[in-house]
Coordinates of C-alpha atoms in Angstrom, one line a residue:
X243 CA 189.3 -86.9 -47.6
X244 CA 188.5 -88.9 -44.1
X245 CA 189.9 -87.3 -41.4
X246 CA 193.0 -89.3 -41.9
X247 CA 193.9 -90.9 -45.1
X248 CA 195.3 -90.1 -48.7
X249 CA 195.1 -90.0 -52.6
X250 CA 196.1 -92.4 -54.9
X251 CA 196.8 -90.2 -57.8
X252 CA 197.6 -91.4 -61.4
X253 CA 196.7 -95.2 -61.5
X254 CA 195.6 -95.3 -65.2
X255 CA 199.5 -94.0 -65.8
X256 CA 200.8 -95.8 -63.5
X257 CA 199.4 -98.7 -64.7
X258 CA 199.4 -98.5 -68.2
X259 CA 203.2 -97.5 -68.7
X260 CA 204.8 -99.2 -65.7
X261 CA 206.1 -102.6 -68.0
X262 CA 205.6 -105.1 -65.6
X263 CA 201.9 -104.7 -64.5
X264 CA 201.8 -104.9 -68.6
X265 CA 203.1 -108.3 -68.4
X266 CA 202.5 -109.9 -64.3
X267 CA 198.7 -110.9 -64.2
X268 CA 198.5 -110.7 -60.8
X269 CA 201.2 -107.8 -60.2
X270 CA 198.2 -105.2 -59.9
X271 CA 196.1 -107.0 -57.7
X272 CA 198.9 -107.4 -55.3
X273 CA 200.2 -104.1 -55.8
X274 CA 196.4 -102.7 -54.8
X275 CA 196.4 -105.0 -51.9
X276 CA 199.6 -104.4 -50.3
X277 CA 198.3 -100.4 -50.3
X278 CA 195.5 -101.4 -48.9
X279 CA 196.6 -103.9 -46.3
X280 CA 199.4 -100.8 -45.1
X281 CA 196.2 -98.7 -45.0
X282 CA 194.4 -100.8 -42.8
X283 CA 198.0 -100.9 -40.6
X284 CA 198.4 -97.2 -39.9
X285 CA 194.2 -96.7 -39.8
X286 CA 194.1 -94.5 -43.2
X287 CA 191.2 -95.0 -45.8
X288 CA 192.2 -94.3 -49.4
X289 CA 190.9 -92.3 -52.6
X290 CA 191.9 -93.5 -55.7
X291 CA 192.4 -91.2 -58.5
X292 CA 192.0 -91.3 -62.3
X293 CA 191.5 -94.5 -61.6
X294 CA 190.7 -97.0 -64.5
X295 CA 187.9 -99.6 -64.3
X296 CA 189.9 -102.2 -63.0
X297 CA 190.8 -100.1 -60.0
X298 CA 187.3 -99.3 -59.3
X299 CA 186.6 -103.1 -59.4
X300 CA 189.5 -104.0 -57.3
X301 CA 188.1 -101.8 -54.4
X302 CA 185.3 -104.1 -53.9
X303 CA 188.8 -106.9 -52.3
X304 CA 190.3 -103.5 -50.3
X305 CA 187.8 -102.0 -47.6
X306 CA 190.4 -99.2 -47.1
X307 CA 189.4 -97.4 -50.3
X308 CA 186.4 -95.0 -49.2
X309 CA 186.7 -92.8 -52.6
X310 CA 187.0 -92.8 -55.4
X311 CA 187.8 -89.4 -58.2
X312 CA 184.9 -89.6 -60.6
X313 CA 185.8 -86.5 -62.6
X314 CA 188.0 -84.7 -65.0
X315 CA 190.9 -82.8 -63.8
X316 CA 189.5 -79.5 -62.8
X317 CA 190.1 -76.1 -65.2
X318 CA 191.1 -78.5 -68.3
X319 CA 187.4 -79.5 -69.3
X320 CA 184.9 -77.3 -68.7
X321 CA 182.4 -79.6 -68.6
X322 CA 184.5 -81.7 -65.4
X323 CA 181.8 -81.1 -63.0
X324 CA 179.0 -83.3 -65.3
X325 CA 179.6 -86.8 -62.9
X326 CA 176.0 -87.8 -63.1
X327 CA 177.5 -91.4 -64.7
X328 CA 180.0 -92.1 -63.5
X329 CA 179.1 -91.3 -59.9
X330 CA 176.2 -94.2 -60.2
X331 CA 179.4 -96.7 -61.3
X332 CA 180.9 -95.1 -58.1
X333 CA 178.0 -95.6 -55.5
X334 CA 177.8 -99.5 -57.0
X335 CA 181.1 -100.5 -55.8
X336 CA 180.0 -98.8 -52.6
X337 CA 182.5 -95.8 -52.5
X338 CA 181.7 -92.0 -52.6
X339 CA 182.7 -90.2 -55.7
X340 CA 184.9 -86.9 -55.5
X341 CA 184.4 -83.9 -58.3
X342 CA 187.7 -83.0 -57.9
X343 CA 188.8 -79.7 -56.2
X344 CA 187.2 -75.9 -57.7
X345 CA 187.2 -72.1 -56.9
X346 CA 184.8 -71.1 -54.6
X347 CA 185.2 -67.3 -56.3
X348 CA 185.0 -66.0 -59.9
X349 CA 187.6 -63.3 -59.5
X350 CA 190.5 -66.1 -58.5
X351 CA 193.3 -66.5 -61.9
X352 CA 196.1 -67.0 -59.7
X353 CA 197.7 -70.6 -61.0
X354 CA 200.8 -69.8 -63.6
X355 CA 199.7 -73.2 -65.0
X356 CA 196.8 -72.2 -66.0
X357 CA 196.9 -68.4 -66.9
X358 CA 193.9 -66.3 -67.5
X359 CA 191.6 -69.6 -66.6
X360 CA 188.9 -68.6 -63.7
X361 CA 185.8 -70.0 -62.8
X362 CA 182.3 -68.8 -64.1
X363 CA 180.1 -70.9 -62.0
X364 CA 181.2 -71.3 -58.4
X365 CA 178.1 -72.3 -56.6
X366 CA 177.8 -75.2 -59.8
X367 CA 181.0 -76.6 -58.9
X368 CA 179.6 -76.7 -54.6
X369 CA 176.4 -77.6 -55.4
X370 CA 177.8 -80.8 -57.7
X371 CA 180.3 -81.6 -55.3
X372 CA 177.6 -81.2 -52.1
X373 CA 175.2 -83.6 -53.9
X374 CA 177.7 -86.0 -54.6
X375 CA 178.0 -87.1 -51.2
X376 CA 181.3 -87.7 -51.3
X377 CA 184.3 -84.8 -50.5
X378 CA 184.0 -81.4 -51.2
X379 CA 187.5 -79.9 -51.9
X380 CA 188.0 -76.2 -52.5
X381 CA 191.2 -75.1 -53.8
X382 CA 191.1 -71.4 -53.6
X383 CA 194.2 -69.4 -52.7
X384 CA 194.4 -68.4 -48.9
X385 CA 191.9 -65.4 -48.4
X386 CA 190.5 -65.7 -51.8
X387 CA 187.7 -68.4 -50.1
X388 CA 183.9 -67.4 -51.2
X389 CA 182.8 -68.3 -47.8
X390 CA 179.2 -67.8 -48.7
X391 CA 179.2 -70.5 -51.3
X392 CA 181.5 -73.1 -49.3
X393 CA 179.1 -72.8 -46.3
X394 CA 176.2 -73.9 -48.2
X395 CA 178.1 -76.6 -48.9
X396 CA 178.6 -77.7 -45.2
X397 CA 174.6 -76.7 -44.9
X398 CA 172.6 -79.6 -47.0
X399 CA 173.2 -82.9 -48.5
X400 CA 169.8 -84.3 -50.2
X401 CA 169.2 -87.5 -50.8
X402 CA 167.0 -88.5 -54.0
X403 CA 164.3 -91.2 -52.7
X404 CA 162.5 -93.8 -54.6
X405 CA 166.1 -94.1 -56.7
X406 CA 164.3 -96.7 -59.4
X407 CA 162.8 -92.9 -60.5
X408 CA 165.2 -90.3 -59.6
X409 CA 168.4 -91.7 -60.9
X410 CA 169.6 -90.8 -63.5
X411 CA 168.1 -87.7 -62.8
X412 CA 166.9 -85.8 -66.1
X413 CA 165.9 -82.1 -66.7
X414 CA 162.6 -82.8 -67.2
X415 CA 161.9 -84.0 -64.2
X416 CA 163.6 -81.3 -61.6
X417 CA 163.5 -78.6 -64.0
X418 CA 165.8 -76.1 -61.5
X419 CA 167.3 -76.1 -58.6
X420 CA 167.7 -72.4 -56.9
X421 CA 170.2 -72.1 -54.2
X422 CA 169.5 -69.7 -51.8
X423 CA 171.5 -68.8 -48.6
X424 CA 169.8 -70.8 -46.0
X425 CA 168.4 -73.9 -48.1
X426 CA 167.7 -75.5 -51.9
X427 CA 164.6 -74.8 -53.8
X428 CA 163.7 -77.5 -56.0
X429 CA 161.1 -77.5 -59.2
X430 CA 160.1 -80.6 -60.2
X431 CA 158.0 -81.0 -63.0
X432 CA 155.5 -84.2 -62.6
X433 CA 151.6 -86.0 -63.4
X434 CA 148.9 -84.8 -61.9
X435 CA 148.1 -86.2 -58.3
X436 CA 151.3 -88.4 -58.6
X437 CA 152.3 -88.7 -55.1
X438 CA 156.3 -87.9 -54.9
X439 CA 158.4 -88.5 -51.6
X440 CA 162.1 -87.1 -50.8
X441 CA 164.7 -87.4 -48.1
X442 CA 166.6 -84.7 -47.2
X443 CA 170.3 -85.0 -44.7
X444 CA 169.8 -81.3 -43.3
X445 CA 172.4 -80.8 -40.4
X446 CA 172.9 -84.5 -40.3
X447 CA 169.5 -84.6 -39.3
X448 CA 167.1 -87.1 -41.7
X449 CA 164.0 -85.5 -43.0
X450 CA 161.2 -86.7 -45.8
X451 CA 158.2 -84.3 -47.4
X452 CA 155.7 -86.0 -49.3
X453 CA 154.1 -84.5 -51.5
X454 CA 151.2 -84.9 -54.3
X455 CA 151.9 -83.0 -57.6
X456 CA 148.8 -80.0 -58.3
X457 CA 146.9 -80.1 -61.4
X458 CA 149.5 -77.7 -63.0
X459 CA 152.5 -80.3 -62.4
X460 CA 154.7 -77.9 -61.2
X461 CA 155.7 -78.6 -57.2
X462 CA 157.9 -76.7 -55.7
X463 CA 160.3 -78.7 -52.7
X464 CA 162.1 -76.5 -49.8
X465 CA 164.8 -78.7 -48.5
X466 CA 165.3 -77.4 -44.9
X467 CA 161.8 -76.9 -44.4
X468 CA 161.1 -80.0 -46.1
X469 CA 157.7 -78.4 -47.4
X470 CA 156.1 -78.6 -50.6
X471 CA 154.2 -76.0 -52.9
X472 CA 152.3 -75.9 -56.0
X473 CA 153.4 -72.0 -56.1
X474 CA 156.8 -70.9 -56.6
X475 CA 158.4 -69.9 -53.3
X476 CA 158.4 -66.1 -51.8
X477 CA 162.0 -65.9 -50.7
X478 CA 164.1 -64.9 -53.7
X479 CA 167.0 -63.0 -51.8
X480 CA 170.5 -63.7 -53.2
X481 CA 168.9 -66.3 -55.8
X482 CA 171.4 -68.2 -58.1
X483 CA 169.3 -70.2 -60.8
X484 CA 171.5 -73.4 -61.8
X485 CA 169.6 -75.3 -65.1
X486 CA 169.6 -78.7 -64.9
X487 CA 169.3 -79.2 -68.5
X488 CA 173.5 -78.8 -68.3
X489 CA 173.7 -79.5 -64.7
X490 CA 172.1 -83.4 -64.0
X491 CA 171.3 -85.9 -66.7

């Protein structure tokens, strides 16, 4: 969240079992405006959360709402982290998408609600919720933070140029992305001589590399160095290989 503001949480509920915004055609819209006019009062921006269509839509009346949850609840489907859709409905309307919270460590089982679930890929779940651009919200137990992976979350935001090309993203065009503990190695898999440029956010700092894809159409992208290479990269230490065939589409 922005430094000050909060969560709307359970709209599509809300919504569709409260009787009256069932039957009032204008009920909801002044219901959404009121929160956002009291918003606007006290200074606060707002997420909205589980948020149906019409909600999403509404935001484009209420400048107060900054967010907006583009995810499954986190631990009840596995698959929560895949927002590659519904973030580009998100960044349409002009708000940032959230992922939802996520454990930073695979050793953490602590929530009674959820017994015996952990999570198996912690640095899928930063690295998703880094490239979203919008907040990143770990929820680990106090001292059970991976600080390693959150870090690298507060290290690099990228920024996919040319977005006619790049979004959706598929897995045969970045074909992995390796996180390492001081940048991003990107593969990218391309034509021969086709010219391809990035932007990079590193340290709030704007960056491009251009770069022209070898005669093997494999390219290789640092992201803080913001160099290219037609040979994979040297530095290997403390790899973590993340597939985007199951990670971007």
């Amino acid at each position: 969240m922005a430094a000050s503001g909060g969560a709307k949480d359970w709209l599509n509920i809300q919504t569709l079992f409260t009787g009256a915004l069932q039957t009032d055609l204008n009920l909801g819209e002044t219901w959404l405006r009121q929160m956002g006019n009291a918003a606007k009062t006290y200074g606060l921006s707002l997420q909205y959360c589980m948020a149906l269509p019409r909600h999403a839509l509404q935001s484009l009346t209420i400048p107060q709402v900054t967010q907006v949850r583009v995810s499954e609840d986190y631990l009840l489907d596995p698959l929560q982290w895949k927002i590659g859709i519904s973030s580009i409905f998100a960044y349409a309307l002009n708000v940032r998408p959230y992922k939802d919270t996520f454990w930073t460590t695979k050793n953490e089982s602590v929530n009674p609600r959820y017994k015996g679930k952990t999570e198996p890929s912690p640095a899928l779940q930063s690295v998703v919720s880094t490239l979203s651009t919008g907040p990143v919200g770990p929820g680990d137990k106090i001292n059970m933070v991976n600080k390693t992976v959150l870090m690298r979350s507060g290290k690099i935001v990228y920024i996919l140029g040319e977005q006619s090309k790049w979004v959706p993203v598929s897995p045969q065009r970045i074909t992995k992305i390796e996180v390492l503990p001081d940048t991003l190695h990107l593969h990218i898999n391309g034509t021969s001589s086709e010219t391809i440029t990035m932007n990079f956010i590193v340290d709030d700092t704007l960056k491009n590399v251009t770069c022209t894809v070898p005669n093997n159409v494999n390219l290789y992208i640092d992201a803080v160095k913001s160099t290219c290479s037609n040979t994979i990269p040297s530095s290997v230490a403390a790899r973590t290989n993340i597939n985007t065939a199951s990670f971007i589409y």
